[in-house]
Tab-separated table of C-alpha atoms and ligand atoms in Angstrom:
chain	number	residue	atom	x	y	z
W	12	UNK	CA	-0.006	-0.025	-0.097
W	13	UNK	CA	1.316	3.567	-0.779
W	14	UNK	CA	1.042	6.331	1.953
W	15	UNK	CA	1.520	9.943	2.007
W	16	UNK	CA	4.540	11.567	3.577
W	17	UNK	CA	5.428	11.576	6.471
W	18	UNK	CA	3.363	8.587	7.077
W	19	UNK	CA	5.484	6.504	4.861
W	20	UNK	CA	8.585	7.503	6.802
W	21	UNK	CA	6.896	6.759	10.143
W	22	UNK	CA	5.740	3.212	8.843
W	23	UNK	CA	9.222	2.469	7.878
W	24	UNK	CA	10.653	3.598	11.268
W	25	UNK	CA	7.823	1.429	12.935
W	26	UNK	CA	8.900	-1.769	11.250
W	27	UNK	CA	11.610	-2.712	13.921
W	28	UNK	CA	9.122	-1.858	16.677
W	29	UNK	CA	6.514	-4.126	15.038
W	30	UNK	CA	8.959	-6.958	14.830
W	31	UNK	CA	9.841	-6.245	18.720
W	32	UNK	CA	6.083	-6.204	19.565
W	33	UNK	CA	5.696	-9.545	17.371
W	34	UNK	CA	8.504	-11.223	19.223
W	35	UNK	CA	7.380	-10.398	22.620
W	36	UNK	CA	3.758	-11.577	21.727
W	37	UNK	CA	5.138	-14.961	20.754
W	38	UNK	CA	7.323	-14.918	23.898
W	39	UNK	CA	4.321	-14.155	26.176
W	40	UNK	CA	2.265	-16.858	24.446
W	41	UNK	CA	5.070	-19.369	25.008
W	42	UNK	CA	5.454	-18.341	28.624
W	43	UNK	CA	1.783	-18.982	29.383
W	44	UNK	CA	1.700	-22.438	27.390
W	45	UNK	CA	4.773	-24.466	26.934
W	46	UNK	CA	7.962	-22.915	28.631
W	47	UNK	CA	9.473	-24.764	31.509
W	48	UNK	CA	8.646	-22.910	34.782
W	49	UNK	CA	12.248	-22.279	35.682
W	50	UNK	CA	12.521	-20.042	32.423
W	51	UNK	CA	10.429	-17.479	33.745
W	52	UNK	CA	13.116	-15.542	35.015
W	53	UNK	CA	15.062	-15.072	31.949
W	54	UNK	CA	11.943	-14.598	29.845
W	55	UNK	CA	10.911	-11.757	32.180
W	56	UNK	CA	14.197	-10.074	31.688
W	57	UNK	CA	14.035	-10.384	27.886
W	58	UNK	CA	10.609	-9.013	27.798
W	59	UNK	CA	11.554	-6.130	29.969
W	60	UNK	CA	14.617	-5.368	27.443
W	61	UNK	CA	12.204	-5.372	24.535
W	62	UNK	CA	9.883	-3.033	26.228
W	63	UNK	CA	12.664	-0.484	26.890
W	64	UNK	CA	13.912	-0.980	23.075
W	65	UNK	CA	10.218	-0.270	22.003
W	66	UNK	CA	9.891	2.878	24.166
W	67	UNK	CA	13.086	4.446	22.965
W	68	UNK	CA	12.271	3.760	19.207
W	69	UNK	CA	8.808	5.371	19.606
W	70	UNK	CA	10.386	8.489	21.461
W	71	UNK	CA	12.850	8.709	18.467
W	72	UNK	CA	9.853	9.011	16.289
W	73	UNK	CA	8.803	12.027	17.810
W	74	UNK	CA	9.640	14.463	14.949
W	75	UNK	CA	7.817	12.301	12.375
W	76	UNK	CA	4.886	11.965	14.476
W	77	UNK	CA	4.603	15.652	15.151
W	78	UNK	CA	4.862	16.208	11.224
W	79	UNK	CA	2.195	13.721	10.772
W	80	UNK	CA	-0.171	15.629	13.326
W	81	UNK	CA	0.522	18.776	11.248
W	82	UNK	CA	-0.066	17.163	7.960
W	83	UNK	CA	-3.254	17.945	5.952
W	84	UNK	CA	-5.070	15.724	3.533
W	85	UNK	CA	-4.063	12.406	5.210
W	86	UNK	CA	-6.397	9.394	4.491
W	87	UNK	CA	-8.358	7.773	7.475
W	88	UNK	CA	-5.661	4.906	7.670
W	89	UNK	CA	-2.883	7.508	7.876
W	90	UNK	CA	-4.487	9.521	10.592
W	91	UNK	CA	-5.205	6.368	12.436
W	92	UNK	CA	-1.304	5.562	12.210
W	93	UNK	CA	-0.469	9.095	13.580
W	94	UNK	CA	-3.077	8.987	16.292
W	95	UNK	CA	-2.231	5.569	17.682
W	96	UNK	CA	1.565	6.386	17.636
W	97	UNK	CA	0.948	9.849	19.210
W	98	UNK	CA	-0.905	8.180	22.067
W	99	UNK	CA	2.104	5.933	22.565
W	100	UNK	CA	4.443	8.704	22.458
W	101	UNK	CA	2.390	10.807	24.930
W	102	UNK	CA	2.438	7.886	27.395
W	103	UNK	CA	6.218	7.560	27.401
W	104	UNK	CA	6.676	11.179	27.526
W	105	UNK	CA	4.509	11.813	30.438
W	106	UNK	CA	5.306	8.673	32.575
W	107	UNK	CA	8.907	8.602	33.404
W	108	UNK	CA	10.834	5.305	33.163
W	109	UNK	CA	11.584	5.145	36.701
W	110	UNK	CA	7.918	5.151	37.522
W	111	UNK	CA	7.334	2.295	35.102
W	112	UNK	CA	10.075	0.291	36.518
W	113	UNK	CA	8.945	0.905	40.053
W	114	UNK	CA	5.341	-0.202	38.936
W	115	UNK	CA	6.870	-3.304	37.579
W	116	UNK	CA	8.733	-4.168	40.708
W	117	UNK	CA	5.955	-3.408	42.925
W	118	UNK	CA	3.431	-5.438	40.993
W	119	UNK	CA	5.578	-8.412	40.720
W	120	UNK	CA	5.694	-8.593	44.501
W	121	UNK	CA	2.171	-7.728	45.097
W	122	UNK	CA	0.811	-10.442	42.798
W	123	UNK	CA	2.698	-12.873	44.826
W	124	UNK	CA	1.388	-11.419	47.993
W	125	UNK	CA	-2.254	-11.426	46.643
W	126	UNK	CA	-1.915	-14.969	45.805
W	127	UNK	CA	-0.964	-15.812	49.442
W	128	UNK	CA	-3.348	-13.653	50.700
W	129	UNK	CA	-6.092	-15.283	48.692
W	130	UNK	CA	-5.081	-18.643	49.662
W	131	UNK	CA	-5.175	-17.637	53.326
W	132	UNK	CA	-8.402	-15.527	52.724
W	133	UNK	CA	-6.788	-12.737	54.571
W	134	UNK	CA	-6.907	-9.323	53.268
W	135	UNK	CA	-4.521	-7.760	55.753
W	136	UNK	CA	-1.609	-9.590	54.035
W	137	UNK	CA	-2.221	-8.023	50.820
W	138	UNK	CA	-3.103	-4.645	52.149
W	139	UNK	CA	0.236	-2.858	52.382
W	140	UNK	CA	1.085	-4.146	48.711
W	141	UNK	CA	-2.204	-3.005	47.450
W	142	UNK	CA	-1.505	0.499	49.059
W	143	UNK	CA	1.740	0.967	47.270
W	144	UNK	CA	0.391	-0.163	44.001
W	145	UNK	CA	-2.620	2.084	44.225
W	146	UNK	CA	-0.392	5.069	45.181
W	147	UNK	CA	1.865	4.406	42.191
W	148	UNK	CA	-0.865	4.049	39.792
W	149	UNK	CA	-2.582	7.396	41.133
W	150	UNK	CA	0.882	8.970	40.259
W	151	UNK	CA	0.738	7.430	36.903
W	152	UNK	CA	-2.692	8.808	36.226
W	153	UNK	CA	-1.763	12.245	37.471
W	154	UNK	CA	1.090	12.409	35.156
W	155	UNK	CA	-1.019	11.279	32.246
W	156	UNK	CA	-3.974	13.600	33.028
W	157	UNK	CA	-1.515	16.636	33.208
W	158	UNK	CA	-3.874	18.648	35.569
W	159	UNK	CA	-7.026	16.699	34.473
W	160	UNK	CA	-8.673	13.595	36.248
W	161	UNK	CA	-6.131	10.745	36.962
W	162	UNK	CA	-8.701	8.113	36.950
W	163	UNK	CA	-10.164	9.149	33.549
W	164	UNK	CA	-6.585	9.325	32.400
W	165	UNK	CA	-6.226	5.627	33.319
W	166	UNK	CA	-9.633	4.850	31.673
W	167	UNK	CA	-8.491	6.403	28.566
W	168	UNK	CA	-5.442	4.126	28.328
W	169	UNK	CA	-7.408	1.019	27.830
W	170	UNK	CA	-10.514	2.517	26.238
W	171	UNK	CA	-9.556	5.723	24.287
W	172	UNK	CA	-11.890	8.610	25.307
W	173	UNK	CA	-13.861	6.716	28.136
W	174	UNK	CA	-14.385	8.807	31.267
W	175	UNK	CA	-16.118	8.208	34.478
W	176	UNK	CA	-18.964	10.347	33.340
W	177	UNK	CA	-19.672	7.954	30.628
W	178	UNK	CA	-19.473	5.103	33.095
W	179	UNK	CA	-21.772	6.868	35.611
W	180	UNK	CA	-24.427	7.156	32.849
W	181	UNK	CA	-24.056	3.586	31.627
W	182	UNK	CA	-24.036	2.086	35.261
W	183	UNK	CA	-27.052	4.576	36.100
W	184	UNK	CA	-29.055	2.954	33.319
W	185	UNK	CA	-27.847	-0.486	33.639
W	186	UNK	CA	-28.117	-1.177	37.329
W	187	UNK	CA	-32.032	-0.627	37.656
W	188	UNK	CA	-32.617	-2.597	34.424
W	189	UNK	CA	-30.668	-5.576	35.584
W	190	UNK	CA	-31.894	-5.621	38.897
W	191	UNK	CA	-35.468	-5.603	37.409
W	192	UNK	CA	-34.913	-8.307	35.043
W	193	UNK	CA	-33.013	-10.373	37.580
W	194	UNK	CA	-35.934	-10.541	40.133
W	195	UNK	CA	-38.350	-11.322	37.258
W	196	UNK	CA	-36.200	-14.381	36.374
W	197	UNK	CA	-35.726	-15.346	39.877
W	198	UNK	CA	-39.428	-15.256	40.514
W	199	UNK	CA	-40.292	-17.272	37.345
W	200	UNK	CA	-37.574	-19.728	38.042
W	201	UNK	CA	-36.716	-19.815	34.353
W	202	UNK	CA	-33.912	-20.278	33.439
W	203	UNK	CA	-33.114	-22.292	36.615
W	204	UNK	CA	-30.491	-21.370	39.076
W	205	UNK	CA	-28.716	-24.785	39.035
W	206	UNK	CA	-28.577	-27.840	37.020
W	207	UNK	CA	-27.465	-31.515	37.453
W	208	UNK	CA	-25.033	-31.059	34.662
W	209	UNK	CA	-22.915	-28.740	36.672
W	210	UNK	CA	-21.829	-31.734	38.777
W	211	UNK	CA	-21.141	-33.998	36.056
W	212	UNK	CA	-17.419	-34.953	35.515
W	213	UNK	CA	-15.823	-35.655	32.191
W	214	UNK	CA	-12.417	-36.790	31.162
W	215	UNK	CA	-9.697	-34.875	29.299
W	216	UNK	CA	-9.815	-36.471	25.722
W	217	UNK	CA	-13.537	-35.886	25.615
W	218	UNK	CA	-13.410	-32.331	26.709
W	219	UNK	CA	-10.664	-31.693	23.985
W	220	UNK	CA	-12.598	-33.340	21.478
W	221	UNK	CA	-15.766	-31.293	22.282
W	222	UNK	CA	-13.691	-28.049	22.190
W	223	UNK	CA	-12.399	-29.051	18.799
W	224	UNK	CA	-16.138	-29.595	17.684
W	225	UNK	CA	-17.097	-26.269	18.852
W	226	UNK	CA	-14.104	-24.712	16.806
W	227	UNK	CA	-15.461	-26.493	13.984
W	228	UNK	CA	-18.921	-25.232	14.423
W	229	UNK	CA	-17.471	-21.666	14.620
W	230	UNK	CA	-15.718	-22.253	11.317
W	231	UNK	CA	-12.307	-21.141	12.523
W	232	UNK	CA	-9.534	-21.311	9.908
W	233	UNK	CA	-7.165	-24.301	10.610
W	234	UNK	CA	-4.376	-22.758	9.090
W	235	UNK	CA	-4.392	-19.494	10.589
W	236	UNK	CA	-5.504	-20.398	14.192
W	237	UNK	CA	-4.700	-22.790	16.923
W	238	UNK	CA	-5.850	-23.737	20.458
W	239	UNK	CA	-3.696	-24.546	23.623
W	240	UNK	CA	-4.228	-24.673	27.218
W	241	UNK	CA	-3.270	-22.314	29.803
W	242	UNK	CA	-4.105	-21.371	33.450
W	243	UNK	CA	-6.224	-18.365	32.219
W	244	UNK	CA	-7.706	-18.249	28.809
W	245	UNK	CA	-6.287	-15.573	26.443
W	246	UNK	CA	-6.058	-14.618	22.870
W	247	UNK	CA	-2.578	-13.709	21.244
W	248	UNK	CA	-3.017	-12.060	17.796
W	249	UNK	CA	0.633	-12.147	16.416
W	250	UNK	CA	-0.527	-11.499	12.826
W	251	UNK	CA	-3.554	-11.795	10.607
W	252	UNK	CA	-2.441	-15.159	9.741
W	253	UNK	CA	-1.283	-16.237	13.229
W	254	UNK	CA	-4.032	-15.960	15.794
W	255	UNK	CA	-3.932	-18.184	18.783
W	256	UNK	CA	-6.115	-18.885	21.914
W	257	UNK	CA	-6.063	-20.812	24.895
W	258	UNK	CA	-8.608	-22.568	26.831
W	259	UNK	CA	-8.663	-24.493	30.294
W	260	UNK	CA	-10.770	-27.183	31.862
W	261	UNK	CA	-11.505	-28.308	35.408
W	262	UNK	CA	-12.986	-31.676	35.798
W	263	UNK	CA	-16.843	-30.787	35.684
W	264	UNK	CA	-19.325	-28.408	34.542
W	265	UNK	CA	-18.211	-28.528	31.011
W	266	UNK	CA	-20.055	-25.372	29.824
W	267	UNK	CA	-17.244	-23.388	31.551
W	268	UNK	CA	-14.749	-24.733	29.262
W	269	UNK	CA	-16.764	-24.494	26.005
W	270	UNK	CA	-17.823	-20.887	26.537
W	271	UNK	CA	-14.269	-19.931	27.437
W	272	UNK	CA	-13.176	-21.329	24.152
W	273	UNK	CA	-16.074	-19.537	22.255
W	274	UNK	CA	-15.246	-16.208	24.210
W	275	UNK	CA	-11.590	-16.444	23.177
W	276	UNK	CA	-12.602	-17.311	19.571
W	277	UNK	CA	-14.602	-14.160	19.364
W	278	UNK	CA	-11.383	-12.236	20.395
W	279	UNK	CA	-9.621	-14.235	17.745
W	280	UNK	CA	-12.092	-13.461	15.027
W	281	UNK	CA	-11.516	-9.816	15.477
W	282	UNK	CA	-7.783	-10.229	14.925
W	283	UNK	CA	-8.201	-12.522	11.814
W	284	UNK	CA	-10.515	-10.334	10.097
W	285	UNK	CA	-8.254	-7.100	10.360
W	286	UNK	CA	-7.646	-5.827	6.685
W	287	UNK	CA	-4.476	-7.416	5.513
W	288	UNK	CA	-3.137	-3.859	4.386
W	289	UNK	CA	-2.705	-2.934	8.044
W	290	UNK	CA	-0.514	-5.664	8.907
W	291	UNK	CA	2.670	-4.794	10.688
W	292	UNK	CA	1.391	-1.270	11.276
W	293	UNK	CA	0.418	0.279	14.601
W	294	UNK	CA	-3.306	-0.044	13.663
W	295	UNK	CA	-3.128	-3.795	12.727
W	296	UNK	CA	-4.930	-5.134	15.669
W	297	UNK	CA	-8.371	-4.377	17.462
W	298	UNK	CA	-8.698	-0.981	18.336
W	299	UNK	CA	-9.365	-1.181	22.280
W	300	UNK	CA	-9.942	-3.514	25.314
W	301	UNK	CA	-13.710	-2.535	25.274
W	302	UNK	CA	-14.153	-3.142	21.542
W	303	UNK	CA	-12.305	-6.555	21.757
W	304	UNK	CA	-14.421	-7.711	24.764
W	305	UNK	CA	-17.559	-6.683	22.822
W	306	UNK	CA	-16.507	-9.217	20.281
W	307	UNK	CA	-15.736	-12.009	22.759
W	308	UNK	CA	-18.869	-11.390	24.654
W	309	UNK	CA	-20.895	-11.230	21.514
W	310	UNK	CA	-19.909	-14.668	20.390
W	311	UNK	CA	-19.897	-16.080	23.834
W	312	UNK	CA	-23.462	-14.841	24.933
W	313	UNK	CA	-25.444	-13.571	22.160
W	314	UNK	CA	-24.594	-16.157	19.685
W	315	UNK	CA	-23.075	-19.022	21.896
W	316	UNK	CA	-25.889	-18.825	24.558
W	317	UNK	CA	-28.797	-18.620	22.103
W	318	UNK	CA	-31.322	-21.416	21.511
W	319	UNK	CA	-30.246	-21.718	17.993
W	320	UNK	CA	-26.499	-22.013	18.386
W	321	UNK	CA	-26.999	-24.425	21.278
W	322	UNK	CA	-29.156	-26.570	18.766
W	323	UNK	CA	-26.260	-26.559	16.504
W	324	UNK	CA	-23.752	-27.644	19.316
W	325	UNK	CA	-25.888	-30.363	20.579
W	326	UNK	CA	-24.801	-33.063	18.153
W	327	UNK	CA	-21.197	-32.224	18.956
W	328	UNK	CA	-21.962	-32.079	22.661
W	329	UNK	CA	-23.835	-35.545	22.450
W	330	UNK	CA	-21.080	-37.216	20.584
W	331	UNK	CA	-18.032	-36.073	22.523
W	332	UNK	CA	-19.577	-36.011	25.969
W	333	UNK	CA	-21.762	-39.216	26.048
W	334	UNK	CA	-23.155	-38.514	29.501
W	335	UNK	CA	-25.172	-35.736	28.056
W	336	UNK	CA	-27.124	-37.947	25.613
W	337	UNK	CA	-30.222	-37.908	27.851
W	338	UNK	CA	-30.376	-34.009	27.746
W	339	UNK	CA	-31.918	-32.605	24.605
W	340	UNK	CA	-31.027	-29.227	23.151
W	341	UNK	CA	-33.758	-27.445	25.072
W	342	UNK	CA	-32.245	-28.733	28.366
W	343	UNK	CA	-28.735	-28.018	27.237
W	344	UNK	CA	-29.943	-24.377	26.367
W	345	UNK	CA	-31.326	-24.068	29.996
W	346	UNK	CA	-27.917	-25.388	31.357
W	347	UNK	CA	-25.960	-22.885	29.371
W	348	UNK	CA	-27.971	-20.084	30.792
W	349	UNK	CA	-28.377	-20.569	34.527
W	350	UNK	CA	-29.098	-17.354	36.309
W	351	UNK	CA	-28.148	-16.870	40.027
W	352	UNK	CA	-26.679	-13.981	41.963
W	353	UNK	CA	-23.183	-15.189	43.076
W	354	UNK	CA	-20.106	-13.934	44.816
W	355	UNK	CA	-17.748	-14.698	41.977
W	356	UNK	CA	-17.459	-12.577	38.969
W	357	UNK	CA	-16.089	-15.090	36.549
W	358	UNK	CA	-18.923	-17.482	37.351
W	359	UNK	CA	-21.517	-14.689	36.850
W	360	UNK	CA	-24.359	-15.057	34.178
W	361	UNK	CA	-25.137	-12.505	31.562
W	362	UNK	CA	-27.683	-10.619	33.773
W	363	UNK	CA	-25.586	-10.284	36.977
W	364	UNK	CA	-22.197	-9.972	35.287
W	365	UNK	CA	-22.235	-6.075	34.949
W	366	UNK	CA	-23.262	-5.668	38.564
W	367	UNK	CA	-20.108	-7.323	39.627
W	368	UNK	CA	-18.308	-4.652	37.332
W	369	UNK	CA	-20.375	-1.907	38.901
W	370	UNK	CA	-19.179	-3.027	42.342
W	371	UNK	CA	-15.552	-2.697	41.462
W	372	UNK	CA	-15.967	0.557	39.585
W	373	UNK	CA	-17.480	2.182	42.494
W	374	UNK	CA	-14.655	0.987	44.771
W	375	UNK	CA	-12.219	2.184	42.283
W	376	UNK	CA	-13.722	5.626	42.126
W	377	UNK	CA	-13.876	5.907	45.862
W	378	UNK	CA	-10.220	5.085	46.164
W	379	UNK	CA	-9.104	7.646	43.389
W	380	UNK	CA	-11.186	10.114	45.174
W	381	UNK	CA	-9.592	9.311	48.366
W	382	UNK	CA	-12.849	8.904	50.071
W	383	UNK	CA	-12.060	5.420	51.313
W	384	UNK	CA	-8.594	3.783	52.326
W	385	UNK	CA	-7.365	0.564	50.964
W	386	UNK	CA	-7.959	-1.025	54.458
W	387	UNK	CA	-11.676	-0.377	54.289
W	388	UNK	CA	-12.150	-2.316	50.892
W	389	UNK	CA	-13.326	-5.638	52.327
W	390	UNK	CA	-16.227	-3.832	54.218
W	391	UNK	CA	-17.304	-1.725	51.316
W	392	UNK	CA	-16.937	-4.771	49.154
W	393	UNK	CA	-19.444	-6.816	51.378
W	394	UNK	CA	-21.986	-4.003	51.703
W	395	UNK	CA	-22.074	-3.053	48.084
W	396	UNK	CA	-22.263	-6.690	46.742
W	397	UNK	CA	-25.227	-7.187	49.000
W	398	UNK	CA	-26.828	-4.052	47.755
W	399	UNK	CA	-26.402	-4.958	44.200
W	400	UNK	CA	-26.827	-8.662	44.109
W	401	UNK	CA	-28.287	-9.529	47.563
W	402	UNK	CA	-25.346	-11.824	48.598
W	403	UNK	CA	-22.698	-11.395	51.317
W	404	UNK	CA	-19.080	-13.010	51.125
W	405	UNK	CA	-18.363	-14.965	54.111
W	406	UNK	CA	-14.510	-14.355	53.638
W	407	UNK	CA	-11.989	-12.183	51.956
W	408	UNK	CA	-11.157	-14.853	49.205
W	409	UNK	CA	-14.605	-14.932	47.822
W	410	UNK	CA	-14.875	-11.297	48.542
W	411	UNK	CA	-12.364	-8.563	47.463
W	412	UNK	CA	-9.418	-10.946	46.885
W	413	UNK	CA	-11.219	-12.922	44.203
W	414	UNK	CA	-9.491	-11.129	41.158
W	415	UNK	CA	-5.858	-10.631	40.307
W	416	UNK	CA	-6.533	-7.319	38.393
W	417	UNK	CA	-5.583	-4.784	41.196
W	418	UNK	CA	-2.434	-6.574	42.272
W	419	UNK	CA	-1.212	-6.178	38.835
W	420	UNK	CA	-1.991	-2.420	38.874
W	421	UNK	CA	-4.999	-3.138	36.681
W	422	UNK	CA	-7.210	-0.160	38.099
W	423	UNK	CA	-9.708	1.317	35.604
W	424	UNK	CA	-9.659	-1.869	33.577
W	425	UNK	CA	-12.922	-3.686	34.914
W	426	UNK	CA	-15.077	-1.067	33.366
W	427	UNK	CA	-13.945	-2.141	29.903
W	428	UNK	CA	-15.793	-5.427	30.291
W	429	UNK	CA	-18.954	-3.588	30.747
W	430	UNK	CA	-18.218	-1.367	27.857
W	431	UNK	CA	-17.766	-4.419	25.898
W	432	UNK	CA	-21.066	-6.042	26.933
W	433	UNK	CA	-22.747	-2.669	25.756
W	434	UNK	CA	-21.029	-2.573	22.512
W	435	UNK	CA	-22.054	-6.236	22.044
W	436	UNK	CA	-25.652	-5.309	22.870
W	437	UNK	CA	-25.301	-2.589	20.125
W	438	UNK	CA	-24.107	-5.248	17.637
W	439	UNK	CA	-26.950	-7.435	18.533
W	440	UNK	CA	-29.389	-4.631	18.055
W	441	UNK	CA	-27.852	-3.687	14.795
W	442	UNK	CA	-27.849	-7.218	13.376
W	443	UNK	CA	-31.291	-7.809	14.248
W	444	UNK	CA	-32.782	-4.630	12.722
W	445	UNK	CA	-33.741	-6.375	9.453
W	446	UNK	CA	-34.399	-9.805	10.899
W	447	UNK	CA	-34.691	-11.339	14.097
W	448	UNK	CA	-31.422	-12.553	15.401
W	449	UNK	CA	-32.767	-16.053	15.600
W	450	UNK	CA	-33.458	-16.136	12.073
W	451	UNK	CA	-29.946	-14.740	11.283
W	452	UNK	CA	-28.211	-17.598	13.209
W	453	UNK	CA	-30.733	-20.089	11.545
W	454	UNK	CA	-30.456	-18.906	8.040
W	455	UNK	CA	-27.240	-16.937	7.604
W	456	UNK	CA	-25.337	-19.051	10.287
W	457	UNK	CA	-21.833	-18.053	11.631
W	458	UNK	CA	-20.668	-16.836	8.162
W	459	UNK	CA	-23.262	-14.100	7.937
W	460	UNK	CA	-22.314	-12.861	11.573
W	461	UNK	CA	-18.575	-13.001	10.645
W	462	UNK	CA	-19.246	-10.988	7.405
W	463	UNK	CA	-21.238	-8.484	9.099
W	464	UNK	CA	-18.761	-7.936	11.938
W	465	UNK	CA	-15.794	-8.200	9.361
W	466	UNK	CA	-17.083	-5.498	7.182
W	467	UNK	CA	-18.525	-3.099	9.815
W	468	UNK	CA	-15.959	-3.336	12.747
W	469	UNK	CA	-13.039	-5.783	12.310
W	470	UNK	CA	-11.435	-4.741	8.949
W	471	UNK	CA	-10.637	-1.150	10.338
W	472	UNK	CA	-8.302	-2.459	13.104
W	473	UNK	CA	-7.478	0.792	14.898
W	474	UNK	CA	-7.990	3.065	12.108
W	475	UNK	CA	-10.760	4.940	13.774
W	476	UNK	CA	-10.698	5.522	17.872
W	477	UNK	CA	-13.325	3.472	19.607
W	478	UNK	CA	-15.931	6.427	20.016
W	479	UNK	CA	-15.604	7.337	16.183
W	480	UNK	CA	-15.904	3.708	15.312
W	481	UNK	CA	-19.196	3.454	17.395
W	482	UNK	CA	-20.604	6.463	15.758
W	483	UNK	CA	-19.826	5.086	12.353
W	484	UNK	CA	-21.312	1.776	12.940
W	485	UNK	CA	-24.092	2.396	15.276
W	486	UNK	CA	-24.923	6.214	15.063
W	487	UNK	CA	-24.515	6.441	18.908
W	488	UNK	CA	-21.956	5.997	21.524
W	489	UNK	CA	-22.182	3.573	24.630
W	490	UNK	CA	-25.847	3.259	24.410
W	491	UNK	CA	-26.991	0.690	26.876
W	492	UNK	CA	-30.435	0.115	25.307
W	493	UNK	CA	-29.392	-2.707	22.832
W	494	UNK	CA	-28.009	-4.890	25.829
W	495	UNK	CA	-30.975	-4.031	27.976
W	496	UNK	CA	-33.531	-5.065	25.089
W	497	UNK	CA	-31.438	-8.198	24.279
W	498	UNK	CA	-31.555	-9.381	27.839
W	499	UNK	CA	-35.431	-8.514	28.050
W	500	UNK	CA	-36.239	-10.343	24.880
W	501	UNK	CA	-34.162	-13.317	25.898
W	502	UNK	CA	-34.916	-13.664	29.513
W	503	UNK	CA	-38.439	-12.371	30.086
W	504	UNK	CA	-39.916	-15.086	27.857
W	505	UNK	CA	-37.299	-17.788	28.464
A	8	MG	MG1	-12.095	-11.346	27.153
């Protein structure tokens, strides 16, 4: 592809950065999948060195980036390249390397402390570490905000343009609607809150075969995509022709594995359908964490947990997991959609999931506004989850110690999950405008959905900022109406 100056020069200078990022992506994937455990130390050092190389190369691109910003008549792709590199440069210019290093060191220690505290279910063991991480993240936010709001500055890192004003309005509309839907579902008892299949065990070869069957139903391309196992499922988009996911399994409740596979495949499809002209450029990947999560949640929930898709999966499930044979597709559909308010976010159903995020968002805001102290987190957690979901944790490990995020400095990242669900709802609504969604799945199948997402969202990669992309696709931004209507349509006459 031909580009105007100075974007042409920028992309030439970017090539080695791309190669470094590509290498670290392969290294990270390997670290989580096949590497012998003792190799972690050397891998950590090598990855840190690569990060420093990327940083200094981006900083050296400043004059070209400045010229790009001042250029008139750039195409949308060229503007995207300048925008994304400008954001990275801004980060490195505002956040000093000493702070980045200190964050790295502190979070490595605090992750270990978190693991121990969680095992012993004792928040006090984690508290001093979390206090340090929080104060460093506040410093990072202050640096980035340059006089603005530090929490908003951190939000903007994961989801360009997102602010707590947006989130207040998103949760303000979601919380009452979700509570209303939840109470109706619980009153009706449909879908049920538990199922016998949750207790049914399976063996490893069967679940691997079942996962392979799901991948086939989704039509994932064999020569550009692969699946492995890791402790926590994730997706690695190394190149448009090399996208990998991982999944995991326990020994029972097979839906958790299959839906983790579908979720990650949703992330993978985004990466697989980015325009090939954008490969090796700074905009060759999905645009933001919120948009990425929208794609995984769309496939996991709107598609994967639909009656029509479960019907398509049923022969695979019956064949690979023989103990399911006495359950027909309607019964498997109910099993896939159990609803119950629970303490644990990662086990949450579609209705209660965003209430778990509302809880974390509320606490993060109070911390950043210095209205509460770290020591008060367990109490606030307990009070707020009771208010939102009507359940109360008995201990810290099922309360405020359940997620790894804060120990790694992941403040202002939970809200992206809800933004993702909101955008997934907007996709559902846009796709079902002309025909009911069930008809789209029945008649067009996964191919029609892939095509729609590919041509409206995926192909652009990072060309447009997430808000701009939302405006182009949906004509509105962060509108919760789609998600609420989707949940009402599905659950109020289940
Ligand atoms: Mg995800």
